[in-house]
Structure formats: structure tokens, C-alpha cells
Amino acid sequence: MAAVPPLKDLMLPTPETYVTLINIFQYFPLVSDKHLILYYTLKNSLQFQFSIIQWLTSFHPAGKTSLQKSSLNIPGRIGWFAMEIVGPINLIYILWKLPPKLHIESLPLQNKLVAVLYILHYVNRAIISPFSAPSMSPIHVLVVIFAVLFNWLNSSCIASWLAGYNVATIPTYRSTPSHSGTSKATEDPIPDPTTPLLLPVLGFVLFVTGMIGNIYSERTLFRLRREEAKKQKKSATKYSKIYVIPPATGLFTSILYPHYVFEWLEWTGFTLVGTAVLPALSLLPLIGTSAPSAPGPGHDQGSPLRLAPWIGPIVAVLQQSPQASSGLPLPGIVFVVNAVTNMLPHARWGRKWYVERFGEEAVGGRGAVVPFCKWM
């Protein structure tokens, strides 16, 4: 606990706190539902569910497999709104308060653009999507709590990065204060603002495509549920009892969860757009590339950045791009990995649920997220 940053540094992260948050966030694939989830089993005993176990069990206290009778459930729409709105609110707060604290009058245009893309996604995810759905299953309070933690941590990393913090993608670092009292890079030069735009432009196209595909897929599922309710002559208050399997047409021709795939595409595009993000000023706190040494007077020795084994190869590939001179979008990379590793098991077990409820013939050999792959 002594290593935990003070509350004020968590609300408006320092460079050292930013590195600590990145260190924590990149290891979230090791736990399920974006975090370590506590849930009640059928015997009402409290247990831990790790990501490995998530691949072995289809039980999750949300969505189709929610605990319908748990006293700790939260109404679906309210719970979903609460856990998703944290991200954009926290990001806006940090980008409002942190730049003035760093004596920054205005962030670079590309930094603002990336922030807008993040906010656009969460306006749909936190407000439009849940309140336009026919119904939402109850969500266990522990899922909401840990989802809030996830979105706060993710938005803190992204906002700190957009505010100008940069971090060297090597195992260790040391920050060296300048005479002005501001930490600056010990080796890294300030990125050239005229770096190639190929990756950011490609990323923007992918982001827009992913967002449109995600929204269209979800709205298709909402429409199918409403149509089925009308066929069964059920009122709108009973949409929660209606489950349908999407016909094998359009985006659902070969997979059952195109909205998951498009969200992954969306965040991949977001990360590529983020290759254009720049530190706002030459004296912004940057994390240098020198090996750590014993801190002397006036030196603030932070925790070393250590890339997770699954992040390292991605960083190595992106470092080959000319855009790498602008600094790698490490928070975006970590977010994409976390999103895929969290949602993939849900899709896999969701396919199994469809088979059990509607039969393999209705599923038609479609995969969850990989075309015609029955296992995935």
C-alpha cells in the first residue's frame, strides 16, 4: 500500500503515477470481466473467477446468464449507464484540469481529435445504446463496481497520454528533473509534428467503420427482439423474456457477434489514430529511456515500466513504423488487448448458449467471432 500514489495524483496523474497505472492496466487480461470478479455460484458461495476459468465456465453475473434473483442485482440500464459513463467523465475532467497544471494553453489538434473519438464511442455506449435497447438484464453490483474501476483506470491512462505524457516502451526508465522543476526526457527527442499521416488516416477510417458496424449490429438485434415480441403478442414490458437468434444474413452471415468484432476494429482504429498524438510542449513531463539508478537529492524515482509479454510483440511491430517517432500509443494498445481478451470468452460461451437454446441447425455452423469456427 505504501507504493500506491496519493489520491490527488490518482485524480490528476503525475508522470510517475501514469506509469504505475499503465503497469497495472496491461495485466488486466489475467482476470475476467475486465477485472477480478467476485460472484455467487449456484450454491451462493463467494469465489474468485480468473480469466482462465472464464474460458472453462459459461457463468457470468450479467446479460443472458445474470443472477436473475440476486438481491445484489442492479437494473440493467442504470447499472450499464453507471459503469460506462465513468470513462468519458473522467477523461474530460483530466483533460480540463491537467493541462493548466502543466502550464499548457492548448493541446495539439490531433490529441483533441483522439479525445473526441473516445467520447463519441461512450456517448453511444453509456447513453444511447442502453436506453434504446428493448430491455437489459440485471447486472450484479460487483460487475458494476469492477467495470467502473476498469473504465476509470483506462480513461486515466488515455487522458494522461493525451495531455502530453509519453513513456518509453522499454523495461525500465528514470525521470530527470530539469532546472525548471519539470521532468523531461533524458534521451528521447521531442517528436516531429510533421510525421507521416498514413497510420492516423487509416485508423480514422477503421474507427468510423467499426463504430458504424457496431451500432448497426446492435440495432439489428434490438429490432429482431421487438419483432419477435410482436409475433408473440407480448407487451413492451416483457421484452426481457424475448431471445432471438439473428438470421444468417448481412453482418450475421458467418458470425454471431459482429458487434464485438466491430468494436475491436473501432479501438484498433483509435489506437492507430493515436500514433499522431504529440506531447504538448517541449518541457512536458516525459519518461526517459535511461536505466534506473539510485535516486539522489531532488530525484523522484518512480516504478519502472515493464511491458507485459503479450504487449511487447505489438510494440515491436509498431516501432518499425515511421510514425513511431511520435511516441507509441501504449494506452490504446493495452485497451485493445484488454477488450479482446475480455469479450472473446463471452462470445465463445454466447455461441454455446445459442446452440443450447435454438439448436445447431439454427446457428448454422456460424462462429462466435471467427467465420464458421464452431469453437470461436
mmCIF file of C-alpha atoms in Angstrom:
data_model
loop_
_atom_site.group_PDB
_atom_site.id
_atom_site.type_symbol
_atom_site.label_atom_id
_atom_site.label_comp_id
_atom_site.label_asym_id
_atom_site.label_seq_id
_atom_site.Cartn_x
_atom_site.Cartn_y
_atom_site.Cartn_z
ATOM 1 C CA MET A 1 0.000 0.000 0.000
ATOM 2 C CA ALA A 2 2.954 2.312 0.551
ATOM 3 C CA ALA A 3 3.563 2.277 -3.211
ATOM 4 C CA VAL A 4 0.023 3.462 -4.017
ATOM 5 C CA PRO A 5 0.081 7.094 -5.226
ATOM 6 C CA PRO A 6 -1.770 9.683 -3.110
ATOM 7 C CA LEU A 7 -5.360 10.464 -4.063
ATOM 8 C CA LYS A 8 -4.510 13.799 -5.660
ATOM 9 C CA ASP A 9 -2.066 12.049 -8.014
ATOM 10 C CA LEU A 10 -4.724 9.494 -8.926
ATOM 11 C CA MET A 11 -7.233 12.201 -9.769
ATOM 12 C CA LEU A 12 -4.688 14.206 -11.807
ATOM 13 C CA PRO A 13 -1.904 11.726 -12.585
ATOM 14 C CA THR A 14 1.769 12.699 -12.435
ATOM 15 C CA PRO A 15 4.149 11.062 -14.945
ATOM 16 C CA GLU A 16 5.152 8.521 -12.286
ATOM 17 C CA THR A 17 1.504 7.745 -11.465
ATOM 18 C CA TYR A 18 0.791 7.373 -15.182
ATOM 19 C CA VAL A 19 3.467 4.702 -15.464
ATOM 20 C CA THR A 20 2.097 2.930 -12.392
ATOM 21 C CA LEU A 21 -1.403 2.880 -13.911
ATOM 22 C CA ILE A 22 -0.068 1.538 -17.218
ATOM 23 C CA ASN A 23 1.831 -1.168 -15.342
ATOM 24 C CA ILE A 24 -1.399 -2.253 -13.650
ATOM 25 C CA PHE A 25 -3.730 -1.906 -16.611
ATOM 26 C CA GLN A 26 -1.731 -4.031 -19.043
ATOM 27 C CA TYR A 27 -2.155 -7.067 -16.763
ATOM 28 C CA PHE A 28 -5.945 -6.949 -16.686
ATOM 29 C CA PRO A 29 -6.239 -9.773 -19.274
ATOM 30 C CA LEU A 30 -5.240 -12.094 -16.442
ATOM 31 C CA VAL A 31 -8.605 -11.527 -14.774
ATOM 32 C CA SER A 32 -12.123 -11.862 -16.092
ATOM 33 C CA ASP A 33 -14.831 -9.349 -16.913
ATOM 34 C CA LYS A 34 -12.196 -6.643 -17.171
ATOM 35 C CA HIS A 35 -11.115 -7.335 -13.601
ATOM 36 C CA LEU A 36 -11.090 -9.868 -10.866
ATOM 37 C CA ILE A 37 -14.795 -10.606 -10.441
ATOM 38 C CA LEU A 38 -16.380 -11.913 -7.274
ATOM 39 C CA TYR A 39 -19.585 -13.725 -7.865
ATOM 40 C CA TYR A 40 -22.087 -16.003 -6.197
ATOM 41 C CA THR A 41 -22.139 -19.548 -7.527
ATOM 42 C CA LEU A 42 -25.253 -21.653 -7.646
ATOM 43 C CA LYS A 43 -24.506 -22.659 -4.038
ATOM 44 C CA ASN A 44 -24.194 -18.974 -3.046
ATOM 45 C CA SER A 45 -20.562 -19.382 -2.018
ATOM 46 C CA LEU A 46 -18.256 -16.451 -2.800
ATOM 47 C CA GLN A 47 -15.458 -17.424 -5.165
ATOM 48 C CA PHE A 48 -12.861 -15.890 -7.463
ATOM 49 C CA GLN A 49 -13.207 -16.204 -11.219
ATOM 50 C CA PHE A 50 -9.985 -15.752 -13.181
ATOM 51 C CA SER A 51 -9.720 -15.328 -16.935
ATOM 52 C CA ILE A 52 -8.529 -18.920 -17.378
ATOM 53 C CA ILE A 53 -11.629 -20.138 -15.539
ATOM 54 C CA GLN A 54 -13.752 -17.819 -17.667
ATOM 55 C CA TRP A 55 -12.728 -19.899 -20.671
ATOM 56 C CA LEU A 56 -13.897 -23.023 -18.860
ATOM 57 C CA THR A 57 -17.250 -21.835 -17.493
ATOM 58 C CA SER A 58 -20.126 -20.013 -19.154
ATOM 59 C CA PHE A 59 -21.414 -18.473 -15.929
ATOM 60 C CA HIS A 60 -21.278 -14.674 -15.738
ATOM 61 C CA PRO A 61 -23.466 -12.483 -13.496
ATOM 62 C CA ALA A 62 -24.612 -10.220 -16.344
ATOM 63 C CA GLY A 63 -26.537 -10.457 -19.594
ATOM 64 C CA LYS A 64 -28.247 -13.731 -20.507
ATOM 65 C CA THR A 65 -26.558 -15.550 -17.610
ATOM 66 C CA SER A 66 -27.194 -12.882 -14.992
ATOM 67 C CA LEU A 67 -28.306 -13.814 -11.492
ATOM 68 C CA GLN A 68 -31.999 -13.076 -12.005
ATOM 69 C CA LYS A 69 -32.928 -13.396 -8.321
ATOM 70 C CA SER A 70 -29.863 -11.945 -6.637
ATOM 71 C CA SER A 71 -30.547 -9.211 -4.089
ATOM 72 C CA LEU A 72 -27.329 -7.562 -5.282
ATOM 73 C CA ASN A 73 -28.590 -7.005 -8.827
ATOM 74 C CA ILE A 74 -28.882 -3.530 -10.313
ATOM 75 C CA PRO A 75 -31.429 -2.725 -13.054
ATOM 76 C CA GLY A 76 -29.665 -3.261 -16.369
ATOM 77 C CA ARG A 77 -29.945 0.216 -17.856
ATOM 78 C CA ILE A 78 -28.956 2.001 -14.655
ATOM 79 C CA GLY A 79 -26.033 -0.340 -13.992
ATOM 80 C CA TRP A 80 -24.778 -0.112 -17.563
ATOM 81 C CA PHE A 81 -25.018 3.684 -17.604
ATOM 82 C CA ALA A 82 -23.220 3.984 -14.268
ATOM 83 C CA MET A 83 -20.283 1.787 -15.234
ATOM 84 C CA GLU A 84 -19.791 3.199 -18.747
ATOM 85 C CA ILE A 85 -20.263 6.931 -18.110
ATOM 86 C CA VAL A 86 -17.265 6.953 -15.762
ATOM 87 C CA GLY A 87 -14.842 6.788 -18.685
ATOM 88 C CA PRO A 88 -15.812 9.949 -20.593
ATOM 89 C CA ILE A 89 -16.432 11.966 -17.418
ATOM 90 C CA ASN A 90 -13.001 11.098 -16.032
ATOM 91 C CA LEU A 91 -11.279 11.757 -19.359
ATOM 92 C CA ILE A 92 -12.935 15.172 -19.731
ATOM 93 C CA TYR A 93 -12.059 16.075 -16.129
ATOM 94 C CA ILE A 94 -8.368 15.206 -16.538
ATOM 95 C CA LEU A 95 -8.067 16.995 -19.897
ATOM 96 C CA TRP A 96 -9.758 20.032 -18.338
ATOM 97 C CA LYS A 97 -7.654 20.204 -15.188
ATOM 98 C CA LEU A 98 -4.265 18.665 -16.032
ATOM 99 C CA PRO A 99 -3.068 20.888 -18.944
ATOM 100 C CA PRO A 100 -3.370 24.144 -16.925
ATOM 101 C CA LYS A 101 -1.474 22.472 -14.101
ATOM 102 C CA LEU A 102 1.289 21.735 -16.638
ATOM 103 C CA HIS A 103 1.125 25.339 -17.967
ATOM 104 C CA ILE A 104 -0.316 24.191 -21.301
ATOM 105 C CA GLU A 105 -2.619 26.670 -23.013
ATOM 106 C CA SER A 106 -3.925 24.295 -25.672
ATOM 107 C CA LEU A 107 -3.359 20.666 -26.629
ATOM 108 C CA PRO A 108 -2.346 19.737 -30.187
ATOM 109 C CA LEU A 109 -5.269 19.270 -32.567
ATOM 110 C CA GLN A 110 -4.594 15.550 -33.034
ATOM 111 C CA ASN A 111 -4.707 14.994 -29.267
ATOM 112 C CA LYS A 112 -8.117 16.665 -29.140
ATOM 113 C CA LEU A 113 -9.337 14.542 -32.057
ATOM 114 C CA VAL A 114 -8.431 11.304 -30.289
ATOM 115 C CA ALA A 115 -10.263 12.528 -27.168
ATOM 116 C CA VAL A 116 -13.368 13.302 -29.261
ATOM 117 C CA LEU A 117 -13.337 9.791 -30.758
ATOM 118 C CA TYR A 118 -13.230 8.258 -27.281
ATOM 119 C CA ILE A 119 -16.097 10.443 -26.059
ATOM 120 C CA LEU A 120 -18.211 9.690 -29.157
ATOM 121 C CA HIS A 121 -17.926 5.958 -28.514
ATOM 122 C CA TYR A 122 -19.005 6.283 -24.910
ATOM 123 C CA VAL A 123 -21.902 8.641 -25.641
ATOM 124 C CA ASN A 124 -23.341 5.777 -27.664
ATOM 125 C CA ARG A 125 -22.251 3.048 -25.257
ATOM 126 C CA ALA A 126 -23.314 4.710 -21.990
ATOM 127 C CA ILE A 127 -26.413 6.648 -23.060
ATOM 128 C CA ILE A 128 -27.841 5.845 -26.497
ATOM 129 C CA SER A 129 -27.357 2.074 -26.550
ATOM 130 C CA PRO A 130 -28.731 1.058 -23.132
ATOM 131 C CA PHE A 131 -31.719 3.411 -23.261
ATOM 132 C CA SER A 132 -32.669 2.407 -26.820
ATOM 133 C CA ALA A 133 -32.476 -1.330 -26.100
ATOM 134 C CA PRO A 134 -35.823 -3.141 -25.681
ATOM 135 C CA SER A 135 -34.616 -4.263 -22.244
ATOM 136 C CA MET A 136 -31.441 -5.077 -20.362
ATOM 137 C CA SER A 137 -30.851 -7.953 -17.975
ATOM 138 C CA PRO A 138 -29.972 -7.058 -14.380
ATOM 139 C CA ILE A 139 -26.278 -6.633 -13.618
ATOM 140 C CA HIS A 140 -24.661 -7.834 -10.419
ATOM 141 C CA VAL A 141 -23.385 -4.946 -8.294
ATOM 142 C CA LEU A 142 -19.867 -6.434 -8.250
ATOM 143 C CA VAL A 143 -19.740 -6.394 -12.043
ATOM 144 C CA VAL A 144 -20.710 -2.721 -11.978
ATOM 145 C CA ILE A 145 -18.092 -1.882 -9.337
ATOM 146 C CA PHE A 146 -15.245 -3.572 -11.181
ATOM 147 C CA ALA A 147 -16.382 -2.175 -14.543
ATOM 148 C CA VAL A 148 -16.289 1.306 -13.008
ATOM 149 C CA LEU A 149 -12.742 0.600 -11.856
ATOM 150 C CA PHE A 150 -11.765 -0.617 -15.307
ATOM 151 C CA ASN A 151 -13.203 2.412 -17.099
ATOM 152 C CA TRP A 152 -11.664 4.831 -14.605
ATOM 153 C CA LEU A 153 -8.254 3.219 -14.979
ATOM 154 C CA ASN A 154 -8.489 3.079 -18.767
ATOM 155 C CA SER A 155 -9.657 6.694 -19.117
ATOM 156 C CA SER A 156 -6.956 7.895 -16.694
ATOM 157 C CA CYS A 157 -4.249 6.284 -18.820
ATOM 158 C CA ILE A 158 -5.701 7.636 -22.070
ATOM 159 C CA ALA A 159 -6.287 11.145 -20.713
ATOM 160 C CA SER A 160 -2.769 11.375 -19.247
ATOM 161 C CA TRP A 161 -1.344 10.272 -22.579
ATOM 162 C CA LEU A 162 -3.442 12.842 -24.485
ATOM 163 C CA ALA A 163 -2.437 15.557 -22.004
ATOM 164 C CA GLY A 164 1.138 15.082 -23.153
ATOM 165 C CA TYR A 165 2.758 12.316 -21.122
ATOM 166 C CA ASN A 166 4.958 9.962 -23.098
ATOM 167 C CA VAL A 167 6.518 6.764 -21.908
ATOM 168 C CA ALA A 168 9.413 4.821 -23.362
ATOM 169 C CA THR A 169 8.442 1.297 -24.300
ATOM 170 C CA ILE A 170 11.429 -0.364 -22.685
ATOM 171 C CA PRO A 171 11.654 -2.370 -19.450
ATOM 172 C CA THR A 172 12.891 0.445 -17.208
ATOM 173 C CA TYR A 173 13.041 4.204 -17.046
ATOM 174 C CA ARG A 174 14.328 7.057 -14.941
ATOM 175 C CA SER A 175 12.913 10.577 -14.856
ATOM 176 C CA THR A 176 15.302 13.502 -14.551
ATOM 177 C CA PRO A 177 14.039 16.922 -13.380
ATOM 178 C CA SER A 178 15.019 19.934 -15.440
ATOM 179 C CA HIS A 179 16.100 23.244 -13.950
ATOM 180 C CA SER A 180 12.541 24.480 -14.336
ATOM 181 C CA GLY A 181 11.390 21.770 -11.985
ATOM 182 C CA THR A 182 9.682 19.820 -14.750
ATOM 183 C CA SER A 183 10.765 16.315 -15.671
ATOM 184 C CA LYS A 184 11.913 15.983 -19.246
ATOM 185 C CA ALA A 185 13.197 13.167 -21.374
ATOM 186 C CA THR A 186 16.782 12.143 -20.765
ATOM 187 C CA GLU A 187 17.243 10.773 -24.268
ATOM 188 C CA ASP A 188 14.030 10.904 -26.304
ATOM 189 C CA PRO A 189 13.791 13.920 -28.640
ATOM 190 C CA ILE A 190 10.538 15.831 -28.936
ATOM 191 C CA PRO A 191 8.579 14.172 -31.764
ATOM 192 C CA ASP A 192 8.387 15.845 -35.135
ATOM 193 C CA PRO A 193 4.836 17.193 -35.652
ATOM 194 C CA THR A 194 5.094 16.505 -39.401
ATOM 195 C CA THR A 195 5.341 12.714 -39.093
ATOM 196 C CA PRO A 196 3.525 10.636 -41.758
ATOM 197 C CA LEU A 197 -0.261 10.547 -41.589
ATOM 198 C CA LEU A 198 -0.803 7.110 -43.140
ATOM 199 C CA LEU A 199 -1.490 5.282 -39.876
ATOM 200 C CA PRO A 200 -3.707 8.019 -38.359
ATOM 201 C CA VAL A 201 -5.798 8.291 -41.540
ATOM 202 C CA LEU A 202 -6.116 4.511 -41.790
ATOM 203 C CA GLY A 203 -7.012 4.424 -38.100
ATOM 204 C CA PHE A 204 -9.739 7.027 -38.541
ATOM 205 C CA VAL A 205 -11.298 5.008 -41.359
ATOM 206 C CA LEU A 206 -11.193 1.856 -39.229
ATOM 207 C CA PHE A 207 -12.673 3.676 -36.232
ATOM 208 C CA VAL A 208 -15.615 5.062 -38.215
ATOM 209 C CA THR A 209 -16.194 1.707 -39.918
ATOM 210 C CA GLY A 210 -16.048 -0.109 -36.590
ATOM 211 C CA MET A 211 -18.412 2.307 -34.858
ATOM 212 C CA ILE A 212 -20.975 2.170 -37.671
ATOM 213 C CA GLY A 213 -20.786 -1.638 -37.811
ATOM 214 C CA ASN A 214 -21.070 -1.932 -34.041
ATOM 215 C CA ILE A 215 -24.123 0.321 -33.852
ATOM 216 C CA TYR A 216 -25.808 -1.332 -36.845
ATOM 217 C CA SER A 217 -25.273 -4.827 -35.421
ATOM 218 C CA GLU A 218 -26.705 -3.880 -32.039
ATOM 219 C CA ARG A 219 -29.706 -2.115 -33.562
ATOM 220 C CA THR A 220 -30.372 -5.196 -35.706
ATOM 221 C CA LEU A 221 -30.556 -7.336 -32.558
ATOM 222 C CA PHE A 222 -32.863 -4.793 -30.890
ATOM 223 C CA ARG A 223 -35.165 -4.803 -33.934
ATOM 224 C CA LEU A 224 -35.305 -8.602 -34.046
ATOM 225 C CA ARG A 225 -36.327 -8.757 -30.383
ATOM 226 C CA ARG A 226 -39.102 -6.211 -30.896
ATOM 227 C CA GLU A 227 -40.391 -8.063 -33.957
ATOM 228 C CA GLU A 228 -40.411 -11.359 -32.057
ATOM 229 C CA ALA A 229 -42.321 -9.749 -29.196
ATOM 230 C CA LYS A 230 -44.984 -8.559 -31.627
ATOM 231 C CA LYS A 231 -45.268 -12.052 -33.086
ATOM 232 C CA GLN A 232 -45.796 -13.457 -29.606
ATOM 233 C CA LYS A 233 -48.179 -10.587 -28.820
ATOM 234 C CA LYS A 234 -46.163 -9.572 -25.773
ATOM 235 C CA SER A 235 -46.095 -6.059 -24.403
ATOM 236 C CA ALA A 236 -43.007 -3.862 -24.301
ATOM 237 C CA THR A 237 -42.650 -4.590 -20.613
ATOM 238 C CA LYS A 238 -41.890 -8.211 -21.450
ATOM 239 C CA TYR A 239 -39.068 -7.700 -23.929
ATOM 240 C CA SER A 240 -36.750 -9.141 -21.282
ATOM 241 C CA LYS A 241 -38.353 -12.538 -21.870
ATOM 242 C CA ILE A 242 -37.646 -12.446 -25.590
ATOM 243 C CA TYR A 243 -34.486 -14.022 -27.004
ATOM 244 C CA VAL A 244 -33.904 -14.489 -30.712
ATOM 245 C CA ILE A 245 -31.074 -15.825 -32.833
ATOM 246 C CA PRO A 246 -30.169 -13.484 -35.682
ATOM 247 C CA PRO A 247 -30.745 -14.996 -39.144
ATOM 248 C CA ALA A 248 -27.623 -15.791 -41.168
ATOM 249 C CA THR A 249 -27.815 -12.655 -43.287
ATOM 250 C CA GLY A 250 -25.861 -9.422 -43.559
ATOM 251 C CA LEU A 251 -23.280 -8.939 -40.829
ATOM 252 C CA PHE A 252 -24.547 -12.109 -39.128
ATOM 253 C CA THR A 253 -23.912 -14.350 -42.151
ATOM 254 C CA SER A 254 -20.854 -16.099 -40.747
ATOM 255 C CA ILE A 255 -20.583 -14.928 -37.097
ATOM 256 C CA LEU A 256 -22.995 -14.369 -34.208
ATOM 257 C CA TYR A 257 -21.230 -11.419 -32.554
ATOM 258 C CA PRO A 258 -20.290 -8.919 -35.290
ATOM 259 C CA HIS A 259 -20.856 -6.071 -32.803
ATOM 260 C CA TYR A 260 -17.904 -7.425 -30.785
ATOM 261 C CA VAL A 261 -15.664 -7.650 -33.847
ATOM 262 C CA PHE A 262 -16.578 -4.139 -34.966
ATOM 263 C CA GLU A 263 -15.842 -2.761 -31.502
ATOM 264 C CA TRP A 264 -12.392 -4.354 -31.656
ATOM 265 C CA LEU A 265 -11.941 -2.791 -35.102
ATOM 266 C CA GLU A 266 -13.073 0.536 -33.665
ATOM 267 C CA TRP A 267 -10.489 0.522 -30.878
ATOM 268 C CA THR A 268 -7.763 -0.693 -33.237
ATOM 269 C CA GLY A 269 -8.505 2.334 -35.397
ATOM 270 C CA PHE A 270 -8.496 4.538 -32.303
ATOM 271 C CA THR A 271 -5.021 3.263 -31.447
ATOM 272 C CA LEU A 272 -3.712 3.914 -34.957
ATOM 273 C CA VAL A 273 -5.104 7.451 -34.876
ATOM 274 C CA GLY A 274 -3.243 7.762 -31.581
ATOM 275 C CA THR A 275 0.099 7.343 -33.343
ATOM 276 C CA ALA A 276 -0.254 11.044 -34.211
ATOM 277 C CA VAL A 277 -0.624 12.146 -30.575
ATOM 278 C CA LEU A 278 2.129 14.541 -29.505
ATOM 279 C CA PRO A 279 3.454 15.882 -26.222
ATOM 280 C CA ALA A 280 2.006 19.377 -25.996
ATOM 281 C CA LEU A 281 5.200 21.223 -25.018
ATOM 282 C CA SER A 282 8.913 20.501 -25.049
ATOM 283 C CA LEU A 283 9.025 20.691 -21.264
ATOM 284 C CA LEU A 284 6.063 18.415 -20.651
ATOM 285 C CA PRO A 285 6.924 15.636 -18.225
ATOM 286 C CA LEU A 286 8.287 12.824 -20.342
ATOM 287 C CA ILE A 287 9.582 9.482 -19.226
ATOM 288 C CA GLY A 288 13.133 8.990 -20.427
ATOM 289 C CA THR A 289 14.954 5.877 -21.550
ATOM 290 C CA SER A 290 17.848 5.701 -19.125
ATOM 291 C CA ALA A 291 18.259 2.700 -16.858
ATOM 292 C CA PRO A 292 17.166 3.297 -13.271
ATOM 293 C CA SER A 293 19.709 4.415 -10.744
ATOM 294 C CA ALA A 294 19.665 5.181 -7.066
ATOM 295 C CA PRO A 295 17.664 8.404 -6.635
ATOM 296 C CA GLY A 296 19.698 11.319 -5.420
ATOM 297 C CA PRO A 297 18.616 14.597 -3.844
ATOM 298 C CA GLY A 298 15.757 16.119 -5.765
ATOM 299 C CA HIS A 299 15.184 12.976 -7.841
ATOM 300 C CA ASP A 300 11.796 11.305 -7.836
ATOM 301 C CA GLN A 301 12.358 7.663 -8.660
ATOM 302 C CA GLY A 302 9.199 6.069 -9.998
ATOM 303 C CA SER A 303 8.262 2.476 -10.630
ATOM 304 C CA PRO A 304 9.799 1.011 -13.799
ATOM 305 C CA LEU A 305 7.616 0.354 -16.810
ATOM 306 C CA ARG A 306 7.670 -3.339 -17.627
ATOM 307 C CA LEU A 307 5.856 -4.414 -20.755
ATOM 308 C CA ALA A 308 3.681 -7.489 -20.359
ATOM 309 C CA PRO A 309 4.739 -10.432 -22.550
ATOM 310 C CA TRP A 310 1.652 -10.023 -24.752
ATOM 311 C CA ILE A 311 2.219 -6.279 -25.232
ATOM 312 C CA GLY A 312 5.896 -6.464 -26.204
ATOM 313 C CA PRO A 313 5.406 -8.043 -29.683
ATOM 314 C CA ILE A 314 2.749 -5.472 -30.620
ATOM 315 C CA VAL A 315 5.048 -2.640 -29.577
ATOM 316 C CA ALA A 316 7.917 -4.176 -31.555
ATOM 317 C CA VAL A 317 5.818 -4.191 -34.733
ATOM 318 C CA LEU A 318 4.588 -0.610 -34.333
ATOM 319 C CA GLN A 319 8.109 0.608 -33.620
ATOM 320 C CA GLN A 320 9.033 -0.304 -37.206
ATOM 321 C CA SER A 321 6.683 2.381 -38.494
ATOM 322 C CA PRO A 322 7.946 5.915 -39.230
ATOM 323 C CA GLN A 323 5.058 7.082 -37.050
ATOM 324 C CA ALA A 324 6.849 5.632 -34.017
ATOM 325 C CA SER A 325 8.834 8.863 -33.787
ATOM 326 C CA SER A 326 5.693 10.461 -32.359
ATOM 327 C CA GLY A 327 5.628 8.026 -29.487
ATOM 328 C CA LEU A 328 3.691 4.803 -29.378
ATOM 329 C CA PRO A 329 0.014 4.842 -28.304
ATOM 330 C CA LEU A 330 0.635 2.455 -25.420
ATOM 331 C CA PRO A 331 -2.696 3.113 -23.602
ATOM 332 C CA GLY A 332 -4.559 2.366 -26.825
ATOM 333 C CA ILE A 333 -2.612 -0.842 -27.386
ATOM 334 C CA VAL A 334 -3.323 -2.025 -23.857
ATOM 335 C CA PHE A 335 -7.004 -1.149 -24.205
ATOM 336 C CA VAL A 336 -7.401 -3.167 -27.422
ATOM 337 C CA VAL A 337 -5.759 -6.213 -25.842
ATOM 338 C CA ASN A 338 -7.955 -5.902 -22.743
ATOM 339 C CA ALA A 339 -11.121 -5.516 -24.813
ATOM 340 C CA VAL A 340 -10.428 -8.594 -26.942
ATOM 341 C CA THR A 341 -9.385 -10.840 -24.067
ATOM 342 C CA ASN A 342 -12.433 -9.792 -22.042
ATOM 343 C CA MET A 343 -15.063 -10.083 -24.773
ATOM 344 C CA LEU A 344 -13.816 -13.175 -26.601
ATOM 345 C CA PRO A 345 -14.773 -15.670 -23.857
ATOM 346 C CA HIS A 346 -18.225 -14.068 -23.624
ATOM 347 C CA ALA A 347 -18.728 -14.513 -27.362
ATOM 348 C CA ARG A 348 -17.500 -18.096 -27.227
ATOM 349 C CA TRP A 349 -19.884 -19.059 -24.440
ATOM 350 C CA GLY A 350 -22.635 -16.975 -26.025
ATOM 351 C CA ARG A 351 -22.450 -19.213 -29.096
ATOM 352 C CA LYS A 352 -22.806 -22.254 -26.848
ATOM 353 C CA TRP A 353 -25.880 -20.635 -25.272
ATOM 354 C CA TYR A 354 -27.405 -20.109 -28.732
ATOM 355 C CA VAL A 355 -26.798 -23.765 -29.612
ATOM 356 C CA GLU A 356 -28.384 -24.985 -26.375
ATOM 357 C CA ARG A 357 -31.432 -22.741 -26.779
ATOM 358 C CA PHE A 358 -32.039 -22.816 -30.540
ATOM 359 C CA GLY A 359 -30.057 -25.820 -31.793
ATOM 360 C CA GLU A 360 -27.001 -26.179 -34.021
ATOM 361 C CA GLU A 361 -29.157 -26.072 -37.131
ATOM 362 C CA ALA A 362 -30.364 -22.570 -36.279
ATOM 363 C CA VAL A 363 -26.811 -21.486 -35.546
ATOM 364 C CA GLY A 364 -25.904 -22.806 -38.977
ATOM 365 C CA GLY A 365 -22.261 -23.519 -38.316
ATOM 366 C CA ARG A 366 -21.538 -19.854 -37.649
ATOM 367 C CA GLY A 367 -18.698 -18.947 -35.348
ATOM 368 C CA ALA A 368 -18.875 -16.556 -32.419
ATOM 369 C CA VAL A 369 -16.388 -14.042 -33.834
ATOM 370 C CA VAL A 370 -14.383 -16.140 -36.342
ATOM 371 C CA PRO A 371 -16.355 -17.042 -39.500
ATOM 372 C CA PHE A 372 -17.712 -20.588 -39.399
ATOM 373 C CA CYS A 373 -15.462 -21.562 -36.497
ATOM 374 C CA LYS A 374 -17.558 -23.539 -34.012
ATOM 375 C CA TRP A 375 -15.020 -23.144 -31.217
ATOM 376 C CA MET A 376 -14.570 -19.394 -31.604
#
